[in-house]
XYZ file of C-alpha atoms in Angstrom:
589
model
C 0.000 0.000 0.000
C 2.980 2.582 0.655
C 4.453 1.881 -2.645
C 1.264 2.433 -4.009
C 0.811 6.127 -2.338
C 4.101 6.974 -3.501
C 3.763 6.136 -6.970
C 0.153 8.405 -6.722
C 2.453 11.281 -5.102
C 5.449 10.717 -7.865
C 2.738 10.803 -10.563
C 0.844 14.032 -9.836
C 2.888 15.755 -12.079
C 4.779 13.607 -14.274
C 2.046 10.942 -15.587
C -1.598 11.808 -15.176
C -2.656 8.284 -16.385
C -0.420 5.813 -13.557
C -1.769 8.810 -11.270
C -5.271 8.094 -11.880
C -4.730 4.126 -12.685
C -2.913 3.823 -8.856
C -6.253 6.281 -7.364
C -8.733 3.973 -8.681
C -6.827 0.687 -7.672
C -7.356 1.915 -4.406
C -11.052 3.810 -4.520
C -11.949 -0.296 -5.829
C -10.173 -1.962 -3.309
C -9.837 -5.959 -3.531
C -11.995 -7.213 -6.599
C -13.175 -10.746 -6.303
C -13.121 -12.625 -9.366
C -16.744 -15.323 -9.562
C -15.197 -18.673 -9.193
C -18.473 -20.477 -9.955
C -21.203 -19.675 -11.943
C -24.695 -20.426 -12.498
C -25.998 -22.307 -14.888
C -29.915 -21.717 -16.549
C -30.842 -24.733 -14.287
C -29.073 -23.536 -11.372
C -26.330 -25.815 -11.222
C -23.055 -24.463 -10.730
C -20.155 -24.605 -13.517
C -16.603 -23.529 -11.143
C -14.507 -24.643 -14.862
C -13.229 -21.221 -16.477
C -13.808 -23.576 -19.699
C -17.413 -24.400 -18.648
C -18.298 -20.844 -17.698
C -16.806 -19.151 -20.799
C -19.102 -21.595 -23.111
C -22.065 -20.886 -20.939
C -21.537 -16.791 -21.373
C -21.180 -18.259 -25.128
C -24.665 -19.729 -24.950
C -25.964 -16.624 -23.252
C -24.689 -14.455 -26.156
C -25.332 -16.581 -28.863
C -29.240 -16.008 -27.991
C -28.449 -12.026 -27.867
C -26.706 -11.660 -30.893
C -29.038 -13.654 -33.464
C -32.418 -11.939 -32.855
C -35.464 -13.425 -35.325
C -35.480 -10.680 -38.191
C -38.997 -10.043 -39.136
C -37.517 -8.355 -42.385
C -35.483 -9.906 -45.012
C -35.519 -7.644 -47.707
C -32.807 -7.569 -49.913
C -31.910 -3.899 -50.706
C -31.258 -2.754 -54.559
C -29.140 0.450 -54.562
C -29.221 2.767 -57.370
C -27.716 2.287 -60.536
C -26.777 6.371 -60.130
C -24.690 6.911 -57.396
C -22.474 9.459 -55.550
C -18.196 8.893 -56.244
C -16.766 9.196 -53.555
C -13.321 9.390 -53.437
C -10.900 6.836 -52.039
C -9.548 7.707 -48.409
C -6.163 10.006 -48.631
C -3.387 9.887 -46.191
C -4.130 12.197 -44.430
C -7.402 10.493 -43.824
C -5.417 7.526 -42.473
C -3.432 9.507 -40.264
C -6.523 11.168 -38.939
C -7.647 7.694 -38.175
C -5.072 6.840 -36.316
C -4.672 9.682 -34.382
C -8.654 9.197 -32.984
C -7.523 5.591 -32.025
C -7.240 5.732 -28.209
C -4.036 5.103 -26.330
C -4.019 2.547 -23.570
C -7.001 0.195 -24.794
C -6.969 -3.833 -24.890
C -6.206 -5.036 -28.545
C -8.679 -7.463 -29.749
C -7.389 -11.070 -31.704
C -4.619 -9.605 -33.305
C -2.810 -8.602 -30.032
C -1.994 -5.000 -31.683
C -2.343 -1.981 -29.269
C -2.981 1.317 -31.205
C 0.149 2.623 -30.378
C 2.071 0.405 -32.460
C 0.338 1.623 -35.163
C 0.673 4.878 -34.595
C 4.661 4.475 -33.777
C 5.105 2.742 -36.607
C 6.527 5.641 -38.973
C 5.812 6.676 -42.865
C 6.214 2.992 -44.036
C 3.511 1.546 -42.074
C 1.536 4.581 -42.945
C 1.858 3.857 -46.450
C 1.156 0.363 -46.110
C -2.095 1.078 -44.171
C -3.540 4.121 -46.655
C -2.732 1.175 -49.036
C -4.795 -1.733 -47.278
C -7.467 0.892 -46.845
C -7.848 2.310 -50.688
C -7.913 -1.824 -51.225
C -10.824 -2.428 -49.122
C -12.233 0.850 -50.658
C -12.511 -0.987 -54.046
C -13.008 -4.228 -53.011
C -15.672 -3.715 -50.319
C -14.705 -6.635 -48.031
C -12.765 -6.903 -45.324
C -9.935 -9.034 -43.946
C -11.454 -12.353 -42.400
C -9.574 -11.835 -39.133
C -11.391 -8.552 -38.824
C -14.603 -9.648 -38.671
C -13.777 -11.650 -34.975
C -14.394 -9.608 -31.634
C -14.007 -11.384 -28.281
C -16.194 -10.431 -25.894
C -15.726 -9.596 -21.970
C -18.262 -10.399 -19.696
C -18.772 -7.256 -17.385
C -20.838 -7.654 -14.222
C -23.344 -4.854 -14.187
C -25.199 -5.383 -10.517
C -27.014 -7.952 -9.279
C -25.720 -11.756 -7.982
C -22.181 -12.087 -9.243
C -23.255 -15.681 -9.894
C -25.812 -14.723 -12.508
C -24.835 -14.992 -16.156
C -27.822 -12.399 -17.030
C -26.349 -9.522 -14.606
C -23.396 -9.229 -17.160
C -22.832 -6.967 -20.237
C -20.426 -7.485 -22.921
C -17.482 -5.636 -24.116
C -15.996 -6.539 -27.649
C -12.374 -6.220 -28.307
C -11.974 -5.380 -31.909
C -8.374 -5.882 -33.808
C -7.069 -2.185 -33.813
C -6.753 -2.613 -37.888
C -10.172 -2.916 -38.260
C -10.820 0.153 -35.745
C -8.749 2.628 -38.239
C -11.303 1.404 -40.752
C -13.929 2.461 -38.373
C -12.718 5.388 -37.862
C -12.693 6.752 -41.616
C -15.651 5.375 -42.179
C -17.380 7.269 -39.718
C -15.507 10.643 -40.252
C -16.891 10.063 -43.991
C -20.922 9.132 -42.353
C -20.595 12.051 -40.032
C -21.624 15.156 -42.158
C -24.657 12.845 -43.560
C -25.821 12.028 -40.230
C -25.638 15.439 -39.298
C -28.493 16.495 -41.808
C -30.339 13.213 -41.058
C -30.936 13.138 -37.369
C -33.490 14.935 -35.913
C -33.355 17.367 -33.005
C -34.693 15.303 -30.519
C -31.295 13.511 -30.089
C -28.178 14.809 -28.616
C -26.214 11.182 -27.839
C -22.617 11.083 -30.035
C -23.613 14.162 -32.060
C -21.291 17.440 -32.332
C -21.801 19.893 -29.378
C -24.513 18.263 -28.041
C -23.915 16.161 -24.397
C -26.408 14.639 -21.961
C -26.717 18.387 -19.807
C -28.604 19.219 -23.199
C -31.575 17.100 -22.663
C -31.206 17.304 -18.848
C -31.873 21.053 -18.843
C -34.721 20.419 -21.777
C -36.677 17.804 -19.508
C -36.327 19.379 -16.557
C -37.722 23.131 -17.647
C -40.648 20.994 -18.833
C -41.463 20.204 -15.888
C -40.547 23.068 -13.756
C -42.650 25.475 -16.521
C -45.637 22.749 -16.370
C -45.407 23.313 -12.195
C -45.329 26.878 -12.743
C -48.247 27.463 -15.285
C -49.983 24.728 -13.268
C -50.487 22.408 -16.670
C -50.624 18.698 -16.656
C -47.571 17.055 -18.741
C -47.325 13.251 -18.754
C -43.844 11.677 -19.523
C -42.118 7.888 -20.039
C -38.698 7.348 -19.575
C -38.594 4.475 -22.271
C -35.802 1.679 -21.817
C -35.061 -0.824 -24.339
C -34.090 -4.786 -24.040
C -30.601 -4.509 -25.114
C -30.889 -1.623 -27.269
C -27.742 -1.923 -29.588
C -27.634 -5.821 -29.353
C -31.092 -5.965 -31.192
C -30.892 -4.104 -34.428
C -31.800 -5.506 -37.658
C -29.078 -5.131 -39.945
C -30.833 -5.751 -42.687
C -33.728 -3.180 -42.120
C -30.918 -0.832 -40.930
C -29.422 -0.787 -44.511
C -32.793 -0.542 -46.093
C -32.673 2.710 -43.798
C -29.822 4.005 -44.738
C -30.577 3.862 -48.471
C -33.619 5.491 -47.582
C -32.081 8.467 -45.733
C -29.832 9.058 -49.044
C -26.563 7.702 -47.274
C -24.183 7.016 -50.107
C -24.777 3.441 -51.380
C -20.789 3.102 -51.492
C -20.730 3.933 -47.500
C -23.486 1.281 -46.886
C -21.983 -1.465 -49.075
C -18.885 -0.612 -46.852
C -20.399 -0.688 -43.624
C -22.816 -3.619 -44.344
C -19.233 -5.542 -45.625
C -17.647 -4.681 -41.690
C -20.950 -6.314 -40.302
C -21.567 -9.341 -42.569
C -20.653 -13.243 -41.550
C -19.089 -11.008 -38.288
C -17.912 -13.712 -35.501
C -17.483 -13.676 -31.687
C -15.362 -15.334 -29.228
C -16.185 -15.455 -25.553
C -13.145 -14.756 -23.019
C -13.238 -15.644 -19.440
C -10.532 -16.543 -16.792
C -8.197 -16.612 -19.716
C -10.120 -18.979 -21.491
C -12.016 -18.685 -25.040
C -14.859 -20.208 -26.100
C -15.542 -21.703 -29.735
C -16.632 -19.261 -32.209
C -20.345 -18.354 -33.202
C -22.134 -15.970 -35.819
C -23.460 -12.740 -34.994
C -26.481 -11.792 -37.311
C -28.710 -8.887 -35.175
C -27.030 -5.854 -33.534
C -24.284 -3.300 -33.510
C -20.703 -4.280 -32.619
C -20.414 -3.067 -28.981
C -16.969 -1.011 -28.826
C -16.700 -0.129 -32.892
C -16.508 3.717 -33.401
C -19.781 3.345 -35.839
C -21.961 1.646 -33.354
C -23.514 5.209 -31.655
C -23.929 6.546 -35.459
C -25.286 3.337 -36.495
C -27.572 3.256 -33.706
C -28.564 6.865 -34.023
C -29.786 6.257 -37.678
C -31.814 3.552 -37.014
C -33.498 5.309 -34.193
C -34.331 8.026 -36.507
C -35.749 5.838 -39.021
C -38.480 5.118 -36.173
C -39.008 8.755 -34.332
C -39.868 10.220 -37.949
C -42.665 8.272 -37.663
C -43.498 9.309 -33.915
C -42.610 12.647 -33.990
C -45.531 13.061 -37.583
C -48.111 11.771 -36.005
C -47.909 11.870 -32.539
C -48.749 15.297 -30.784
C -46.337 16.437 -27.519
C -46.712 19.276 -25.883
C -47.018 22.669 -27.955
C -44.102 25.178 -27.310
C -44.042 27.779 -30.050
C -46.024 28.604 -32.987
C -47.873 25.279 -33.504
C -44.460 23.108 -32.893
C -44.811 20.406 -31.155
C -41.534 18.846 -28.648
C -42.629 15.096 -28.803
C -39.444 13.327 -27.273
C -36.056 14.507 -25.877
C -33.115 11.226 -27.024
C -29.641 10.739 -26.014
C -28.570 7.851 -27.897
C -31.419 5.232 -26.476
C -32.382 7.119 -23.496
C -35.703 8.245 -24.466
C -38.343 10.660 -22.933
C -41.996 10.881 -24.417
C -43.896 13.505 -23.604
C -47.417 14.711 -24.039
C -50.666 17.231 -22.676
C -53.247 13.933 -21.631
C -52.427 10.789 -20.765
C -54.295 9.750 -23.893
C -51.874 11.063 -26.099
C -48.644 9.427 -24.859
C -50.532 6.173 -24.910
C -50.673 7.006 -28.855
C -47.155 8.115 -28.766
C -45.928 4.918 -27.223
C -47.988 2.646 -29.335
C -46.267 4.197 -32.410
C -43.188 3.730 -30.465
C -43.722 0.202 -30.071
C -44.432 -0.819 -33.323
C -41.827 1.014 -35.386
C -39.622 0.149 -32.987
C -40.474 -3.632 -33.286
C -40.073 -2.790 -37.342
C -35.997 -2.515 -36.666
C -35.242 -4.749 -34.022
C -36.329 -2.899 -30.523
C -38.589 -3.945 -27.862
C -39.399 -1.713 -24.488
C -38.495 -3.239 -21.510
C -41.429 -2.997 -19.156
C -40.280 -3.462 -15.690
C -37.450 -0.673 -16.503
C -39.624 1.853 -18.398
C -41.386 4.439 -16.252
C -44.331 6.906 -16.189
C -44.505 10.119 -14.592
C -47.335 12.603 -14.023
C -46.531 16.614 -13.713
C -49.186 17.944 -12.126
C -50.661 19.932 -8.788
C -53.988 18.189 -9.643
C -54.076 14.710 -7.406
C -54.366 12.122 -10.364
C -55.315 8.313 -8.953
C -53.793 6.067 -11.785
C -50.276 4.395 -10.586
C -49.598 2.887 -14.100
C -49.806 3.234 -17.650
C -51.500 0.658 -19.877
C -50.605 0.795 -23.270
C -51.771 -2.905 -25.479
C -50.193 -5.758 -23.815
C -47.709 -2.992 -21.648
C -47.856 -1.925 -17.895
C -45.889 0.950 -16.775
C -45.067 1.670 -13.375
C -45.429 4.975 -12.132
C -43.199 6.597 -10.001
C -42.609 10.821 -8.350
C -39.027 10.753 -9.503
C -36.711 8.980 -11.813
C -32.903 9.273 -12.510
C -32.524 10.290 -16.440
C -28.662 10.330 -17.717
C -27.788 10.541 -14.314
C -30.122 13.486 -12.997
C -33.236 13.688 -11.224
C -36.344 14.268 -12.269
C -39.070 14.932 -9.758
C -42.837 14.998 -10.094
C -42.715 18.235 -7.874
C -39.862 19.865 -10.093
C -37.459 21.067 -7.466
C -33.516 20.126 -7.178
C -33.530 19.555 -3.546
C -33.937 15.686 -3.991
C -31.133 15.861 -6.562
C -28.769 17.373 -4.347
C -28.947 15.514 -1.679
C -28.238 12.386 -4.753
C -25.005 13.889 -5.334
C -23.996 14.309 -1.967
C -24.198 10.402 -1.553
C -22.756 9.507 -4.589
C -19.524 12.446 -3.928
C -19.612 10.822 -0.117
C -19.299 7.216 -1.203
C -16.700 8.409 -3.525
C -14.465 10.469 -0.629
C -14.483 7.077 1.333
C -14.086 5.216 -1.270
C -10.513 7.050 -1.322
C -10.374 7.702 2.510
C -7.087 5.981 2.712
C -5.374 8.192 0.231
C -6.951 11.414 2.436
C -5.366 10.046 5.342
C -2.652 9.123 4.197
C 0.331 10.917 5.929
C 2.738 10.166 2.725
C 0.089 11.892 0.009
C 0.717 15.580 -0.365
C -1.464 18.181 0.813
C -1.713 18.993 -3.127
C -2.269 15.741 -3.792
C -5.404 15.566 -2.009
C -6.315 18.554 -3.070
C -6.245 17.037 -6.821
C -8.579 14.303 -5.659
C -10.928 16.173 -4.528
C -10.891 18.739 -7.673
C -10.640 16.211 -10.231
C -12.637 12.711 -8.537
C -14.690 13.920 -5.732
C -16.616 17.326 -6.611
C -17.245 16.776 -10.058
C -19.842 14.315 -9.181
C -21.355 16.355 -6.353
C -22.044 18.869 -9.190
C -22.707 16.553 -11.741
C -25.701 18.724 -14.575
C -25.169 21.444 -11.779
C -25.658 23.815 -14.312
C -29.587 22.865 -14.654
C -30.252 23.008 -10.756
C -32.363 25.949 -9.145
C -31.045 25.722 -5.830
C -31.937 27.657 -2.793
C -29.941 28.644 0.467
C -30.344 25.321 2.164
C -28.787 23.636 -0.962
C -26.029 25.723 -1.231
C -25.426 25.047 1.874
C -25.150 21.690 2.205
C -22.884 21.742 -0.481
C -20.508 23.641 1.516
C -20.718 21.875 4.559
C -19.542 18.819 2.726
C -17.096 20.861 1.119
C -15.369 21.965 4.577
C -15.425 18.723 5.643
C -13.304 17.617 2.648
C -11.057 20.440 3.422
C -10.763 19.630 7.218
C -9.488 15.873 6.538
C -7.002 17.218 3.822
C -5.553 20.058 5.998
C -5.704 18.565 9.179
C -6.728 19.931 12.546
C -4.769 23.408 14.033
C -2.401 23.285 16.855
C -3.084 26.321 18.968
C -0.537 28.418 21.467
C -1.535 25.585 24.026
C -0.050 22.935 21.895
C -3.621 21.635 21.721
C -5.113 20.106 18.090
C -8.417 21.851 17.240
C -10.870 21.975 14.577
C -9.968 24.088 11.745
C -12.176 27.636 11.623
C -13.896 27.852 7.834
C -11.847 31.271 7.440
C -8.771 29.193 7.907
C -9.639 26.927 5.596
C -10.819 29.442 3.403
C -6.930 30.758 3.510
C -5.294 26.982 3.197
C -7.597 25.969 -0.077
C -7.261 29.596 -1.761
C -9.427 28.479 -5.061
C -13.143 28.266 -5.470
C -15.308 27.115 -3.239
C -17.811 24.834 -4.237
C -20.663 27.435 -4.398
C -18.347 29.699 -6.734
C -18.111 26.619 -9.129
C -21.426 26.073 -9.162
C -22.887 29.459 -9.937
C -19.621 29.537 -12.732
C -20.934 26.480 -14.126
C -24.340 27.641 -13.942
C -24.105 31.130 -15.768
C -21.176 29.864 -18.507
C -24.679 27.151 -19.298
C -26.880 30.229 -19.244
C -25.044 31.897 -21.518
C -24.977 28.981 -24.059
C -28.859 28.489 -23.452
C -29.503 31.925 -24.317
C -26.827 32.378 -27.033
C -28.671 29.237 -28.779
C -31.303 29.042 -31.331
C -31.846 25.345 -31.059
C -34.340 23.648 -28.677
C -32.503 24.202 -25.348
C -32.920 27.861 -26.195
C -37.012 27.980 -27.028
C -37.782 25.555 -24.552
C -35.965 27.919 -22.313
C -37.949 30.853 -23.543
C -40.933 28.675 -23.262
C -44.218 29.782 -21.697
C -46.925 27.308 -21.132
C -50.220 28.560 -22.476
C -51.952 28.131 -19.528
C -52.093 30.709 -16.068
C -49.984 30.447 -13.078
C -52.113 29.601 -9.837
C -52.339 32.169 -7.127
C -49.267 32.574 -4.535
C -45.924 33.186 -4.849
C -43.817 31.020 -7.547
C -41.164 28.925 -6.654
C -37.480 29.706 -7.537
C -37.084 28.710 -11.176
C -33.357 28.040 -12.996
C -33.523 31.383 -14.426
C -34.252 33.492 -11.135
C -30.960 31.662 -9.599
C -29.769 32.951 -12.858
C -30.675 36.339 -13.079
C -29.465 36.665 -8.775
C -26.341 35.952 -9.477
C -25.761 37.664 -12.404
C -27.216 40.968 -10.535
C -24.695 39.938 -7.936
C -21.972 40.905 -10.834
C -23.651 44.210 -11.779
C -25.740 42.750 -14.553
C -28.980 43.299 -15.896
C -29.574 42.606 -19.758
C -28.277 38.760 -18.962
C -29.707 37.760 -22.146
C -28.674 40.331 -24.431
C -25.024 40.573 -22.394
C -25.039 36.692 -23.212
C -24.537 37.142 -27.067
C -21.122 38.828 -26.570
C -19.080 35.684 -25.693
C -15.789 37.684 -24.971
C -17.565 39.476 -22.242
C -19.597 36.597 -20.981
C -16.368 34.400 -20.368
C -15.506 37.506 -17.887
C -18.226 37.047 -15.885
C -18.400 32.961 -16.001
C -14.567 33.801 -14.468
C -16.059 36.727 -11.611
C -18.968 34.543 -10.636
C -16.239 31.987 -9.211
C -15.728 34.280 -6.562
C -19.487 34.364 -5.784
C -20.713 33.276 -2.360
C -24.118 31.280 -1.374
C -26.990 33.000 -0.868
């Protein structure tokens, strides 16, 4: 364990990634390996052998799905040339290969390709401009082995794992152009509903979307009824064949399909476990889990079933007779809709376009909510052969959202989850041979991000900001130590002093930094984060005072700085970076 803390302290510096690798070795502690496993019938299997071809079994049934559609696809005798990849292309490919990753059959890390100098270079924007022409790939290329992963659940239970494919690092440079080529084409095609894997779009996107929903319905006192759709193995399900048929349909370049349809076709996986492999089998439904093309894949196949939902199904209005029907990141899904009536329609479309390319809802995992100040009796959503729980709150890429549209529930979520993190690393913050700075790092870099995790989107009130700061100082306190007075006595540390040892930030500051830098984005944008933002429910607020909304926290801090045109101020980015920078300095309320 010293050894340990000193390479952590040797590494601050010098190498970020042993640094981190050495922090999280110790934040996991001793990881027992399963030495037995279950089989279906419940006997156990303790052979790494036995187990590997049971996992086999397991997957085998995943990956080879019943298509319901076999068409063959005829692609147009006109098409688009496209032009063969250059080198630079290549070496663009390479570069987005990622350092440090487990090579798949072939045993080749990326950086051996990337070390390998202008010969291999050559040799590679050669191999590629071959399987350019030819369209097919390299037999050896089409074999991924997959890693069981235990999600939760009995550690005994086949079904509680995941799978991680390890795909020869070739084949991922191949990815790699491909999808730099599918990019501008996907683009144009996807709608904007989703925000998973596309360009300047991340999860705080659709967390700030759903979450003004609901706040505005609470404030204009209208109903809004939402499902938080999950699908049975999303990416593991999709039809290939239906998914070309889509592309062709979308006007992707019949040269990029043939392409991608040639990485996917007579595709083979191995099962590893305990250092053993299992036999081979085919792999006819789904996405490769780990290949670069996957999300895009995924993305366009989705759309090929929202079109459909978002035509005919109504939402909620928001501006001039347009309609916001469902909020996406990748297959995290949100329908929403004005009567309960109408996201039973919504989710019936759902369902069968869905079931058209390969995905099913999962039932116990999909949930209903009900915004409303109105007391509504129904606990569940029935919707054809479908029963939906609902529940007052549900965690959506990590957030949560709340029936009663407040972030007080949410904070006190990321409190835990920052607390279970500090003592996960508790040895490293008492550690006597682990620099003050050290810790310091920890905390920065591991611990508060996911206290503040979609901070940004919160509305938070005194109490909030203070509990934030409470765990903050006692953070501080175990990093800094208690105070020997004149007596010679050991003391708790006063916050001023603490104030004086940390000299950066305090948590509050980051917050309302985070907060307004978002603000300015929201308001700067003429997307849907920005009119759902300017959103106002047709409907009239109820009687009382209003509850704090995101943009009142806003508009408090920003007066705080000696502003009062926030949104017009916004549009000057130059100037707005100041005061994301000042607001740092900003206290709680």
């Amino acid at each position: 364990e010293k050894e340990r803390i000193h390479t952590i302290e040797n590494n601050r510096n010098n190498n970020s990634r042993i640094f981190f690798e050495k922090v999280n070795e110790v934040k996991r502690g001793y990881q027992t390996r399963p030495t037995a496993m279950k089989k279906h019938d419940g006997s156990l299997l303790t052979e790494s052998k036995e187990i590997a071809c049971e996992f086999k079994d397991m997957f085998e049934k995943l990956l080879n799905q019943p298509n319901e559609n076999n068409t063959t696809i005829q692609y147009s005798t006109v098409e688009q040339q496209l032009e063969k990849p250059s080198e630079d292309e290549v070496k663009m490919g390479l570069d987005m290969l990622k350092n440090g990753k487990a090579p798949g059959d072939d045993e080749i890390v990326a950086e051996c390709l990337k070390k390998g100098g202008q010969g291999l270079l050559n040799q590679l924007h050669k191999l590629m401009n071959t399987i350019w022409e030819q369209e097919e790939i390299p037999e050896a290329w089409r074999i991924s082995i997959i890693c069981p992963i235990h999600k939760k659940g009995d550690i005994m239970e086949c079904e509680n794992y995941r799978g991680i494919s390890l795909l020869n690092t070739s084949y991922k440079l191949l990815s790699n152009i491909l999808l730099t080529r599918i990019n501008p084409y996907i683009k144009e095609i996807i709608g904007e509903y989703q925000a998973g894997y596309m360009l300047g779009k991340s999860t705080t996107d659709q967390i700030h979307i759903v979450k003004q929903v609901v706040e505005k319905s609470h404030e204009y006192n209208k109903d809004t009824y939402l499902l938080f759709v999950d699908f049975k193995a999303a990416y593991d399900s999709i039809n290939r064949d239906k998914l070309w048929e889509v592309m062709e349909s979308l006007g992707i370049p019949a040269k990029l399909t043939r392409l991608i349809k040639s990485c996917t076709y007579n595709s083979k996986s191995k099962i590893s476990f305990g250092g053993e492999l299992s036999v081979e089998f085919q792999v006819t439904t789904g996405l490769r889990q780990g290949d670069a093309l996957s999300p895009a894949l995924f993305n366009i196949a989705l759309e090929s079933v929202m079109r459909t939902v978002i035509s005919q199904a109504k939402g909620i209005e928001i501006k001039d007779n347009r309609h916001l029907t469902a909020v996406a990141y990748a297959d995290d899904i949100v329908l929403l809709a004005e009567t309960v009536d109408d996201l039973k329609y919504t989710t019936d479309i759902l369902l069968k376009e869905g079931k058209k390319i390969g995905l099913k809802i999962n039932e116990t995992k999909t949930k209903y909510m009900i915004v409303s100040r109105q007391n509504h009796r129904s606990d569940s959503l029935k919707v054809n052969e479908y029963t939906f729980e609902r529940v007052g709150n549900f965690k959506y890429l990590g957030a949560d959202i709340n029936e009663d549209a407040n972030s007080h529930e949410e904070v006190k979520r990321r409190l835990i989850a920052a607390n279970r993190c500090y003592y996960g690393l508790l040895p490293l913050f008492k550690s006597k041979l682990l620099s003050r700075k050290s810790k310091v790092t920890l905390y920065k870099v591991l611990v508060r991000p996911i206290a503040l995790y979609a901070s940004s989107t919160w509305a938070t009130t005194k109490s909030d900001e203070k509990k934030l700061e409470v765990f903050e100082r006692k953070i501080l306190r175990k990093i800094f130590g208690p105070n020997k007075n004149n007596e010679g006595e050991y003391e708790i540390r006063s916050n001023k002093n603490l104030e004086e040892l940390y000299n950066e930030p305090n948590i509050t500051g980051i917050l309302k930094s985070a907060r307004i830098g978002w603000a300015g984005h929201v308001w700067r944008s003429k997307g849907l984060i920005g009119q759902i933002t300017a959103w106002k429910p047709n409907a009239k607020r109820p009687r009382g005072r209003p509850r704090q909304r995101w943009v009142d926290r806003i508009k408090e801090d920003l007066k705080m700085l000696g502003i009062r045109n926030a949104e017009e101020t916004a549009q000057n980015r130059e100037e707005w970076r100041q005061y994301v920078v000042a607001a740092m300095d900003l206290k709680g309320l």
